[in-house]
Amino acid sequence: MSEFVVETLEKTLETFIPDAELKEVKRILYGKELKKLILPQKVVEAAQEREFDLQGYVFEAAPEQLRTPRIVRVGLIQNKIILPTDAPVLNQITALHKRVSEIVEVAAFCGVNIVCFQEAWTMPFAFCTREKEPWTEFAESAEDGFTTRFCQELAKKYNMVVVSPILERDEIHGGTLWNTAVVVSNTGQFLGKSRKNHIPRVGDFNESTYYMEGNTGHRVFQTQFGRIAVNICYGRHHPLNWFMYSINGAEIIFNPSATVGAVSEPMWSVEARNAAIANHCFTCAINRVGTEYFKNEFTSGNGKKAHHEFGHFYGSSYVAAPDGSRSPGLSRTHDGLLVAEIDLNLNRQTADKWNFKVS
């Protein structure tokens, strides 16, 4: 990170741009102005006590004569790791379960119907190290692993669909590792899993040291609250990846990620938003936050000396709509929960107007 730390782009704009110009600047950057979601005071206080950024916004659609509004609340959670990366594996997982459960409880108070966590949320993002131990020990069964059972309990308790991206150990097929998102229904049932379609190979950073491209295609999951898909991390750089999830019927596409500023931040605010516009659907971009220190040095193929950190994960999670509007981003430096109330009718309304996918 640079010496000057930007907490959020929005705060910087509000600090330095005169009020008379600010509204127009935000319109140009973010599209139509979104209403802020009115949250109970106890929810605001809970977020403050638990030390995470809480924001809420409303994406409205025009009223229709024959269809009632299809209102869904989605929750995006970004967080730092809790314990040092050399702490015992189970302790690290348990600490992250505890932290995320604190935020999910607040999401439930906010009326969230679908919650999505960041990529590989139960572990440090250690794939930059190219070491196998202890990082492969974080891998779990997608169907009945420790973390999936934890998410099933959350889902049943709060009547909430849970999207849980983990490092998967596929014991049925030789213990193969995959980068996988598990989807749990609001009744606590295992709905299925979606594996990462595209793997980064950038300099020395090569995730195929651990797992290869997924073999689940572009799955869409029918939930009580709409049809959802999960385009994990690097897949956001591939327009046809988003397109295939949309063609298969996704109304909301989640993009759980783990990406650092030097690599991708200039692209971050563009890609998921562009995908929402091009595919007439809502997109939800989630990124972890913080800087993770590893005991052993590693290189990154960038000509620099070996180092202990991959870089700063800049958070900035946001939701984008098919009409080009988007929410402000969460903090670049702190844990956060973004709640978005969306009307899925906006997807078809925008498609009828622009017709991008078939024109």
mmCIF file of C-alpha atoms in Angstrom:
data_model
loop_
_atom_site.group_PDB
_atom_site.id
_atom_site.type_symbol
_atom_site.label_atom_id
_atom_site.label_comp_id
_atom_site.label_asym_id
_atom_site.label_seq_id
_atom_site.Cartn_x
_atom_site.Cartn_y
_atom_site.Cartn_z
ATOM 1 C CA MET A 1 0.000 0.000 0.000
ATOM 2 C CA SER A 2 1.122 3.576 -0.541
ATOM 3 C CA GLU A 3 1.781 5.828 2.437
ATOM 4 C CA PHE A 4 -1.460 7.687 1.734
ATOM 5 C CA VAL A 5 -4.226 5.229 2.550
ATOM 6 C CA VAL A 6 -7.530 5.684 0.741
ATOM 7 C CA GLU A 7 -10.277 4.262 2.964
ATOM 8 C CA THR A 8 -12.837 4.394 0.157
ATOM 9 C CA LEU A 9 -12.983 6.260 -3.112
ATOM 10 C CA GLU A 10 -16.319 7.723 -2.054
ATOM 11 C CA LYS A 11 -14.913 9.287 1.123
ATOM 12 C CA THR A 12 -12.104 10.867 -0.862
ATOM 13 C CA LEU A 13 -14.565 12.328 -3.359
ATOM 14 C CA GLU A 14 -16.736 13.679 -0.554
ATOM 15 C CA THR A 15 -13.707 15.242 1.148
ATOM 16 C CA PHE A 16 -12.259 17.083 -1.831
ATOM 17 C CA ILE A 17 -15.104 17.766 -4.289
ATOM 18 C CA PRO A 18 -17.483 20.664 -3.557
ATOM 19 C CA ASP A 19 -21.061 19.642 -2.787
ATOM 20 C CA ALA A 20 -22.333 21.499 -5.859
ATOM 21 C CA GLU A 21 -20.321 19.209 -8.122
ATOM 22 C CA LEU A 22 -20.318 15.998 -6.093
ATOM 23 C CA LYS A 23 -23.767 14.771 -7.093
ATOM 24 C CA GLU A 24 -22.950 15.080 -10.788
ATOM 25 C CA VAL A 25 -19.553 13.420 -10.340
ATOM 26 C CA LYS A 26 -21.208 10.463 -8.595
ATOM 27 C CA ARG A 27 -23.828 10.220 -11.366
ATOM 28 C CA ILE A 28 -21.078 9.989 -13.966
ATOM 29 C CA LEU A 29 -19.118 7.420 -11.957
ATOM 30 C CA TYR A 30 -21.940 5.288 -10.530
ATOM 31 C CA GLY A 31 -25.056 5.841 -12.612
ATOM 32 C CA LYS A 32 -28.380 6.821 -11.123
ATOM 33 C CA GLU A 33 -28.338 7.723 -7.438
ATOM 34 C CA LEU A 34 -29.357 4.862 -5.176
ATOM 35 C CA LYS A 35 -31.483 5.247 -2.087
ATOM 36 C CA LYS A 36 -29.766 4.269 1.121
ATOM 37 C CA LEU A 37 -31.315 1.282 2.849
ATOM 38 C CA ILE A 38 -32.845 2.276 6.171
ATOM 39 C CA LEU A 39 -31.406 -0.099 8.765
ATOM 40 C CA PRO A 40 -32.517 -0.474 12.398
ATOM 41 C CA GLN A 41 -30.391 1.385 14.925
ATOM 42 C CA LYS A 42 -29.547 -1.865 16.731
ATOM 43 C CA VAL A 43 -28.013 -3.139 13.494
ATOM 44 C CA VAL A 44 -25.864 -0.034 13.064
ATOM 45 C CA GLU A 45 -24.719 -0.296 16.672
ATOM 46 C CA ALA A 46 -23.940 -4.009 16.310
ATOM 47 C CA ALA A 47 -21.717 -3.299 13.300
ATOM 48 C CA GLN A 48 -19.895 -0.595 15.230
ATOM 49 C CA GLU A 49 -19.383 -2.851 18.238
ATOM 50 C CA ARG A 50 -18.095 -5.668 16.017
ATOM 51 C CA GLU A 51 -15.891 -3.244 14.097
ATOM 52 C CA PHE A 52 -16.961 -3.686 10.510
ATOM 53 C CA ASP A 53 -18.162 -1.354 7.788
ATOM 54 C CA LEU A 54 -21.923 -1.594 7.171
ATOM 55 C CA GLN A 55 -23.603 -0.116 4.114
ATOM 56 C CA GLY A 56 -26.996 -0.641 2.533
ATOM 57 C CA TYR A 57 -28.528 0.466 -0.778
ATOM 58 C CA VAL A 58 -31.741 -0.035 -2.779
ATOM 59 C CA PHE A 59 -31.897 -0.884 -6.496
ATOM 60 C CA GLU A 60 -35.415 -0.130 -7.719
ATOM 61 C CA ALA A 61 -37.256 -1.252 -10.854
ATOM 62 C CA ALA A 62 -40.202 0.450 -12.521
ATOM 63 C CA PRO A 63 -43.644 -0.767 -11.435
ATOM 64 C CA GLU A 64 -45.312 -3.176 -13.871
ATOM 65 C CA GLN A 65 -48.951 -3.997 -14.501
ATOM 66 C CA LEU A 66 -48.683 -7.789 -14.655
ATOM 67 C CA ARG A 67 -45.684 -8.621 -12.451
ATOM 68 C CA THR A 68 -45.273 -7.822 -8.791
ATOM 69 C CA PRO A 69 -41.835 -6.623 -7.620
ATOM 70 C CA ARG A 70 -39.319 -9.427 -6.987
ATOM 71 C CA ILE A 71 -37.470 -8.007 -4.011
ATOM 72 C CA VAL A 72 -34.367 -9.803 -2.742
ATOM 73 C CA ARG A 73 -31.763 -8.674 -0.238
ATOM 74 C CA VAL A 74 -28.209 -9.854 -0.856
ATOM 75 C CA GLY A 75 -25.339 -9.559 1.589
ATOM 76 C CA LEU A 76 -21.649 -9.372 0.636
ATOM 77 C CA ILE A 77 -19.089 -10.061 3.383
ATOM 78 C CA GLN A 78 -15.409 -9.106 3.180
ATOM 79 C CA ASN A 79 -12.968 -9.755 6.006
ATOM 80 C CA LYS A 80 -9.360 -10.075 7.101
ATOM 81 C CA ILE A 81 -7.883 -13.288 8.424
ATOM 82 C CA ILE A 82 -7.986 -13.414 12.220
ATOM 83 C CA LEU A 83 -4.911 -15.333 13.370
ATOM 84 C CA PRO A 84 -1.315 -15.343 12.108
ATOM 85 C CA THR A 85 -0.779 -17.599 9.101
ATOM 86 C CA ASP A 86 1.422 -19.954 11.145
ATOM 87 C CA ALA A 87 -1.252 -20.607 13.788
ATOM 88 C CA PRO A 88 -2.680 -24.162 13.896
ATOM 89 C CA VAL A 89 -4.932 -24.848 10.914
ATOM 90 C CA LEU A 90 -8.059 -25.717 12.882
ATOM 91 C CA ASN A 91 -7.623 -22.636 15.080
ATOM 92 C CA GLN A 92 -7.482 -20.429 11.980
ATOM 93 C CA ILE A 93 -10.606 -21.991 10.490
ATOM 94 C CA THR A 94 -12.530 -21.784 13.764
ATOM 95 C CA ALA A 95 -11.548 -18.135 14.289
ATOM 96 C CA LEU A 96 -12.809 -17.242 10.812
ATOM 97 C CA HIS A 97 -16.050 -19.161 11.412
ATOM 98 C CA LYS A 98 -16.588 -17.115 14.557
ATOM 99 C CA ARG A 99 -15.851 -13.793 12.874
ATOM 100 C CA VAL A 100 -18.048 -14.456 9.873
ATOM 101 C CA SER A 101 -20.905 -15.731 12.057
ATOM 102 C CA GLU A 102 -20.858 -12.372 13.887
ATOM 103 C CA ILE A 103 -21.311 -10.559 10.575
ATOM 104 C CA VAL A 104 -23.914 -13.022 9.268
ATOM 105 C CA GLU A 105 -25.999 -12.417 12.387
ATOM 106 C CA VAL A 106 -26.088 -8.712 11.531
ATOM 107 C CA ALA A 107 -26.934 -9.598 7.923
ATOM 108 C CA ALA A 108 -29.913 -11.564 9.243
ATOM 109 C CA PHE A 109 -31.043 -8.532 11.279
ATOM 110 C CA CYS A 110 -30.874 -6.596 7.971
ATOM 111 C CA GLY A 111 -33.220 -9.088 6.293
ATOM 112 C CA VAL A 112 -30.608 -10.572 3.968
ATOM 113 C CA ASN A 113 -31.899 -13.513 1.892
ATOM 114 C CA ILE A 114 -28.641 -14.552 0.169
ATOM 115 C CA VAL A 115 -25.165 -14.049 1.623
ATOM 116 C CA CYS A 116 -21.865 -14.622 -0.146
ATOM 117 C CA PHE A 117 -18.388 -14.842 1.405
ATOM 118 C CA GLN A 118 -15.032 -14.075 -0.225
ATOM 119 C CA GLU A 119 -12.900 -16.580 -2.147
ATOM 120 C CA ALA A 120 -11.283 -19.292 0.011
ATOM 121 C CA TRP A 121 -12.713 -17.541 3.042
ATOM 122 C CA THR A 122 -11.649 -20.132 5.638
ATOM 123 C CA MET A 123 -7.897 -19.658 5.102
ATOM 124 C CA PRO A 124 -5.121 -17.224 4.243
ATOM 125 C CA PHE A 125 -4.759 -16.733 0.488
ATOM 126 C CA ALA A 126 -1.582 -18.795 0.564
ATOM 127 C CA PHE A 127 -1.507 -19.901 -3.074
ATOM 128 C CA CYS A 128 1.129 -17.236 -3.750
ATOM 129 C CA THR A 129 3.634 -19.216 -1.655
ATOM 130 C CA ARG A 130 3.577 -22.370 -3.842
ATOM 131 C CA GLU A 131 4.046 -24.406 -0.654
ATOM 132 C CA LYS A 132 1.824 -27.429 -0.147
ATOM 133 C CA GLU A 133 2.030 -27.647 3.641
ATOM 134 C CA PRO A 134 0.180 -26.599 5.667
ATOM 135 C CA TRP A 135 -2.125 -24.936 3.133
ATOM 136 C CA THR A 136 -3.594 -28.102 1.613
ATOM 137 C CA GLU A 137 -4.772 -29.050 5.109
ATOM 138 C CA PHE A 138 -7.383 -26.286 4.844
ATOM 139 C CA ALA A 139 -9.139 -28.269 2.083
ATOM 140 C CA GLU A 140 -12.500 -29.803 2.975
ATOM 141 C CA SER A 141 -15.304 -31.820 1.462
ATOM 142 C CA ALA A 142 -17.766 -29.571 -0.330
ATOM 143 C CA GLU A 143 -20.674 -31.868 0.516
ATOM 144 C CA ASP A 144 -20.193 -32.526 4.220
ATOM 145 C CA GLY A 145 -17.025 -30.805 5.407
ATOM 146 C CA PHE A 146 -16.625 -28.809 8.617
ATOM 147 C CA THR A 147 -17.344 -25.510 6.883
ATOM 148 C CA THR A 148 -20.330 -26.754 4.867
ATOM 149 C CA ARG A 149 -21.950 -28.061 8.054
ATOM 150 C CA PHE A 150 -21.264 -24.681 9.676
ATOM 151 C CA CYS A 151 -22.958 -22.909 6.756
ATOM 152 C CA GLN A 152 -25.916 -25.275 6.870
ATOM 153 C CA GLU A 153 -26.511 -24.285 10.481
ATOM 154 C CA LEU A 154 -26.342 -20.591 9.572
ATOM 155 C CA ALA A 155 -28.735 -21.111 6.658
ATOM 156 C CA LYS A 156 -31.345 -22.901 8.776
ATOM 157 C CA LYS A 157 -31.021 -20.472 11.667
ATOM 158 C CA TYR A 158 -31.489 -17.354 9.543
ATOM 159 C CA ASN A 159 -33.560 -18.664 6.583
ATOM 160 C CA MET A 160 -30.723 -17.512 4.333
ATOM 161 C CA VAL A 161 -29.040 -18.936 1.230
ATOM 162 C CA VAL A 162 -25.280 -19.169 1.874
ATOM 163 C CA VAL A 163 -22.582 -19.090 -0.819
ATOM 164 C CA SER A 164 -19.383 -20.458 0.720
ATOM 165 C CA PRO A 165 -16.192 -20.460 -1.415
ATOM 166 C CA ILE A 166 -13.655 -22.953 -0.033
ATOM 167 C CA LEU A 167 -10.627 -25.012 -0.971
ATOM 168 C CA GLU A 168 -12.269 -28.345 -1.781
ATOM 169 C CA ARG A 169 -10.842 -31.830 -1.253
ATOM 170 C CA ASP A 170 -12.617 -34.258 -3.584
ATOM 171 C CA GLU A 171 -12.052 -37.584 -1.800
ATOM 172 C CA ILE A 172 -14.195 -39.494 -4.287
ATOM 173 C CA HIS A 173 -11.764 -38.645 -7.084
ATOM 174 C CA GLY A 174 -8.375 -39.291 -5.549
ATOM 175 C CA GLY A 175 -8.315 -36.401 -3.090
ATOM 176 C CA THR A 176 -8.123 -33.832 -5.896
ATOM 177 C CA LEU A 177 -8.112 -30.171 -4.854
ATOM 178 C CA TRP A 178 -10.471 -27.606 -6.360
ATOM 179 C CA ASN A 179 -11.299 -23.952 -5.793
ATOM 180 C CA THR A 180 -15.021 -24.322 -5.170
ATOM 181 C CA ALA A 181 -18.087 -22.384 -4.110
ATOM 182 C CA VAL A 182 -20.637 -24.373 -2.093
ATOM 183 C CA VAL A 183 -24.260 -23.242 -2.273
ATOM 184 C CA VAL A 184 -26.523 -24.029 0.687
ATOM 185 C CA SER A 185 -30.274 -23.397 0.501
ATOM 186 C CA ASN A 186 -32.172 -21.360 3.088
ATOM 187 C CA THR A 187 -33.437 -24.652 4.525
ATOM 188 C CA GLY A 188 -29.885 -25.860 5.098
ATOM 189 C CA GLN A 189 -29.768 -28.289 2.175
ATOM 190 C CA PHE A 190 -26.637 -28.708 0.044
ATOM 191 C CA LEU A 191 -27.777 -27.318 -3.327
ATOM 192 C CA GLY A 192 -24.532 -27.984 -5.167
ATOM 193 C CA LYS A 193 -21.122 -26.585 -5.973
ATOM 194 C CA SER A 194 -19.474 -24.523 -8.690
ATOM 195 C CA ARG A 195 -15.744 -24.734 -9.373
ATOM 196 C CA LYS A 196 -13.439 -21.949 -10.519
ATOM 197 C CA ASN A 197 -13.349 -21.908 -14.320
ATOM 198 C CA HIS A 198 -10.232 -19.827 -14.955
ATOM 199 C CA ILE A 199 -6.882 -20.114 -13.138
ATOM 200 C CA PRO A 200 -4.326 -17.264 -12.934
ATOM 201 C CA ARG A 201 -0.841 -17.945 -14.206
ATOM 202 C CA VAL A 202 0.870 -14.596 -13.733
ATOM 203 C CA GLY A 203 4.647 -14.709 -13.305
ATOM 204 C CA ASP A 204 5.426 -17.052 -10.425
ATOM 205 C CA PHE A 205 1.841 -16.846 -9.203
ATOM 206 C CA ASN A 206 0.322 -20.033 -10.569
ATOM 207 C CA GLU A 207 -2.708 -21.480 -8.803
ATOM 208 C CA SER A 208 -2.372 -24.706 -10.789
ATOM 209 C CA THR A 209 0.267 -25.617 -8.202
ATOM 210 C CA TYR A 210 -2.800 -26.537 -6.123
ATOM 211 C CA TYR A 211 -5.791 -27.041 -8.446
ATOM 212 C CA MET A 212 -6.735 -26.866 -12.096
ATOM 213 C CA GLU A 213 -9.611 -25.264 -13.987
ATOM 214 C CA GLY A 214 -12.972 -26.470 -12.756
ATOM 215 C CA ASN A 215 -15.097 -29.114 -14.458
ATOM 216 C CA THR A 216 -18.572 -27.997 -13.372
ATOM 217 C CA GLY A 217 -19.227 -25.643 -16.273
ATOM 218 C CA HIS A 218 -21.499 -22.660 -15.696
ATOM 219 C CA ARG A 219 -23.984 -23.891 -13.130
ATOM 220 C CA VAL A 220 -26.986 -21.867 -12.062
ATOM 221 C CA PHE A 221 -28.791 -22.641 -8.799
ATOM 222 C CA GLN A 222 -32.522 -22.164 -8.348
ATOM 223 C CA THR A 223 -33.140 -20.769 -4.877
ATOM 224 C CA GLN A 224 -36.248 -19.515 -3.166
ATOM 225 C CA PHE A 225 -35.003 -15.983 -3.833
ATOM 226 C CA GLY A 226 -33.956 -16.258 -7.474
ATOM 227 C CA ARG A 227 -31.497 -17.981 -9.793
ATOM 228 C CA ILE A 228 -27.876 -17.451 -8.782
ATOM 229 C CA ALA A 229 -24.426 -18.328 -10.122
ATOM 230 C CA VAL A 230 -20.885 -18.032 -8.770
ATOM 231 C CA ASN A 231 -18.097 -16.755 -11.025
ATOM 232 C CA ILE A 232 -15.044 -17.220 -8.807
ATOM 233 C CA CYS A 233 -12.308 -14.565 -8.801
ATOM 234 C CA TYR A 234 -10.212 -14.758 -12.004
ATOM 235 C CA GLY A 235 -13.276 -15.615 -14.034
ATOM 236 C CA ARG A 236 -14.300 -11.960 -13.878
ATOM 237 C CA HIS A 237 -11.590 -11.135 -16.444
ATOM 238 C CA HIS A 238 -13.322 -13.323 -19.052
ATOM 239 C CA PRO A 239 -16.474 -11.752 -20.536
ATOM 240 C CA LEU A 240 -17.725 -15.040 -21.964
ATOM 241 C CA ASN A 241 -17.622 -16.580 -18.504
ATOM 242 C CA TRP A 242 -20.197 -14.077 -17.217
ATOM 243 C CA PHE A 243 -22.139 -14.506 -20.466
ATOM 244 C CA MET A 244 -22.502 -18.272 -20.041
ATOM 245 C CA TYR A 245 -23.847 -17.960 -16.493
ATOM 246 C CA SER A 246 -26.360 -15.430 -17.806
ATOM 247 C CA ILE A 247 -27.342 -17.574 -20.804
ATOM 248 C CA ASN A 248 -27.970 -20.419 -18.357
ATOM 249 C CA GLY A 249 -30.460 -18.246 -16.513
ATOM 250 C CA ALA A 250 -28.583 -16.511 -13.693
ATOM 251 C CA GLU A 251 -30.318 -13.433 -12.326
ATOM 252 C CA ILE A 252 -27.580 -12.674 -9.790
ATOM 253 C CA ILE A 253 -23.926 -13.602 -10.373
ATOM 254 C CA PHE A 254 -21.602 -13.515 -7.368
ATOM 255 C CA ASN A 255 -17.878 -12.946 -7.882
ATOM 256 C CA PRO A 256 -16.042 -13.957 -4.677
ATOM 257 C CA SER A 257 -12.422 -12.868 -5.050
ATOM 258 C CA ALA A 258 -9.018 -12.432 -3.447
ATOM 259 C CA THR A 259 -7.071 -9.827 -5.367
ATOM 260 C CA VAL A 260 -4.447 -7.214 -4.538
ATOM 261 C CA GLY A 261 -4.051 -3.588 -5.541
ATOM 262 C CA ALA A 262 -0.897 -3.754 -7.625
ATOM 263 C CA VAL A 263 -2.414 -6.447 -9.805
ATOM 264 C CA SER A 264 -6.039 -5.590 -10.403
ATOM 265 C CA GLU A 265 -7.463 -2.563 -8.612
ATOM 266 C CA PRO A 266 -7.830 -0.357 -11.723
ATOM 267 C CA MET A 267 -9.966 -3.104 -13.272
ATOM 268 C CA TRP A 268 -11.989 -3.944 -10.166
ATOM 269 C CA SER A 269 -14.681 -1.288 -10.438
ATOM 270 C CA VAL A 270 -15.172 -1.951 -14.146
ATOM 271 C CA GLU A 271 -15.430 -5.686 -14.684
ATOM 272 C CA ALA A 272 -18.402 -6.796 -12.590
ATOM 273 C CA ARG A 273 -20.283 -3.625 -13.507
ATOM 274 C CA ASN A 274 -19.663 -4.155 -17.193
ATOM 275 C CA ALA A 275 -20.828 -7.760 -16.837
ATOM 276 C CA ALA A 276 -24.076 -6.609 -15.233
ATOM 277 C CA ILE A 277 -24.714 -4.243 -18.137
ATOM 278 C CA ALA A 278 -23.756 -6.681 -20.893
ATOM 279 C CA ASN A 279 -25.731 -9.609 -19.456
ATOM 280 C CA HIS A 280 -28.840 -7.889 -18.051
ATOM 281 C CA CYS A 281 -28.346 -9.208 -14.525
ATOM 282 C CA PHE A 282 -27.105 -8.182 -11.099
ATOM 283 C CA THR A 283 -23.471 -8.834 -10.219
ATOM 284 C CA CYS A 284 -21.907 -8.878 -6.760
ATOM 285 C CA ALA A 285 -18.139 -8.413 -6.486
ATOM 286 C CA ILE A 286 -16.595 -9.478 -3.150
ATOM 287 C CA ASN A 287 -12.913 -9.071 -2.275
ATOM 288 C CA ARG A 288 -11.034 -9.935 0.907
ATOM 289 C CA VAL A 289 -9.241 -7.217 2.825
ATOM 290 C CA GLY A 290 -5.933 -6.804 4.634
ATOM 291 C CA THR A 291 -2.297 -7.833 4.167
ATOM 292 C CA GLU A 292 -1.304 -11.420 4.988
ATOM 293 C CA TYR A 293 2.218 -12.235 6.188
ATOM 294 C CA PHE A 294 3.836 -15.616 5.513
ATOM 295 C CA LYS A 295 6.786 -17.017 7.438
ATOM 296 C CA ASN A 296 8.760 -18.187 4.380
ATOM 297 C CA GLU A 297 9.758 -15.787 1.627
ATOM 298 C CA PHE A 298 8.516 -16.287 -1.926
ATOM 299 C CA THR A 299 8.901 -14.559 -5.286
ATOM 300 C CA SER A 300 6.185 -13.285 -7.592
ATOM 301 C CA GLY A 301 7.905 -13.263 -10.977
ATOM 302 C CA ASN A 302 7.994 -9.477 -11.054
ATOM 303 C CA GLY A 303 11.741 -8.973 -10.775
ATOM 304 C CA LYS A 304 11.540 -7.984 -7.130
ATOM 305 C CA LYS A 305 13.326 -9.669 -4.269
ATOM 306 C CA ALA A 306 11.626 -12.460 -2.348
ATOM 307 C CA HIS A 307 9.042 -11.195 0.095
ATOM 308 C CA HIS A 308 6.656 -12.339 2.842
ATOM 309 C CA GLU A 309 3.461 -10.646 1.597
ATOM 310 C CA PHE A 310 1.497 -11.013 -1.624
ATOM 311 C CA GLY A 311 0.134 -7.476 -1.363
ATOM 312 C CA HIS A 312 -2.811 -5.583 0.095
ATOM 313 C CA PHE A 313 -6.250 -7.070 -0.479
ATOM 314 C CA TYR A 314 -8.262 -3.919 -1.031
ATOM 315 C CA GLY A 315 -11.835 -5.005 -0.239
ATOM 316 C CA SER A 316 -14.084 -2.495 -2.043
ATOM 317 C CA SER A 317 -16.912 -5.011 -2.489
ATOM 318 C CA TYR A 318 -19.893 -3.679 -4.460
ATOM 319 C CA VAL A 319 -23.132 -4.561 -6.256
ATOM 320 C CA ALA A 320 -23.875 -3.587 -9.863
ATOM 321 C CA ALA A 321 -27.201 -3.534 -11.688
ATOM 322 C CA PRO A 322 -28.111 -4.177 -15.335
ATOM 323 C CA ASP A 323 -29.008 -0.509 -15.872
ATOM 324 C CA GLY A 324 -25.388 0.533 -15.203
ATOM 325 C CA SER A 325 -25.921 1.762 -11.671
ATOM 326 C CA ARG A 326 -23.724 0.433 -8.867
ATOM 327 C CA SER A 327 -23.334 0.805 -5.153
ATOM 328 C CA PRO A 328 -20.375 2.533 -3.546
ATOM 329 C CA GLY A 329 -17.698 0.098 -2.434
ATOM 330 C CA LEU A 330 -17.049 -1.130 1.067
ATOM 331 C CA SER A 331 -13.861 -0.118 2.876
ATOM 332 C CA ARG A 332 -10.453 -0.807 1.325
ATOM 333 C CA THR A 333 -8.995 -1.557 4.763
ATOM 334 C CA HIS A 334 -11.692 -2.950 7.081
ATOM 335 C CA ASP A 335 -14.076 -5.873 7.336
ATOM 336 C CA GLY A 336 -17.483 -5.090 5.949
ATOM 337 C CA LEU A 337 -21.048 -6.085 5.108
ATOM 338 C CA LEU A 338 -22.804 -4.618 2.079
ATOM 339 C CA VAL A 339 -26.567 -5.144 1.967
ATOM 340 C CA ALA A 340 -28.367 -4.490 -1.307
ATOM 341 C CA GLU A 341 -32.126 -4.636 -1.769
ATOM 342 C CA ILE A 342 -32.663 -5.454 -5.428
ATOM 343 C CA ASP A 343 -35.742 -5.850 -7.603
ATOM 344 C CA LEU A 344 -35.067 -8.662 -10.071
ATOM 345 C CA ASN A 345 -37.686 -7.222 -12.425
ATOM 346 C CA LEU A 346 -34.986 -4.736 -13.449
ATOM 347 C CA ASN A 347 -33.204 -7.511 -15.367
ATOM 348 C CA ARG A 348 -35.967 -8.021 -17.910
ATOM 349 C CA GLN A 349 -36.820 -4.338 -18.040
ATOM 350 C CA THR A 350 -33.231 -3.535 -19.014
ATOM 351 C CA ALA A 351 -33.058 -6.438 -21.471
ATOM 352 C CA ASP A 352 -36.243 -5.247 -23.192
ATOM 353 C CA LYS A 353 -34.741 -1.783 -23.524
ATOM 354 C CA TRP A 354 -31.187 -2.598 -24.636
ATOM 355 C CA ASN A 355 -31.321 -6.208 -25.846
ATOM 356 C CA PHE A 356 -27.522 -6.592 -25.725
ATOM 357 C CA LYS A 357 -27.411 -10.389 -25.629
ATOM 358 C CA VAL A 358 -29.214 -10.964 -28.936
ATOM 359 C CA SER A 359 -28.612 -7.779 -30.896
#
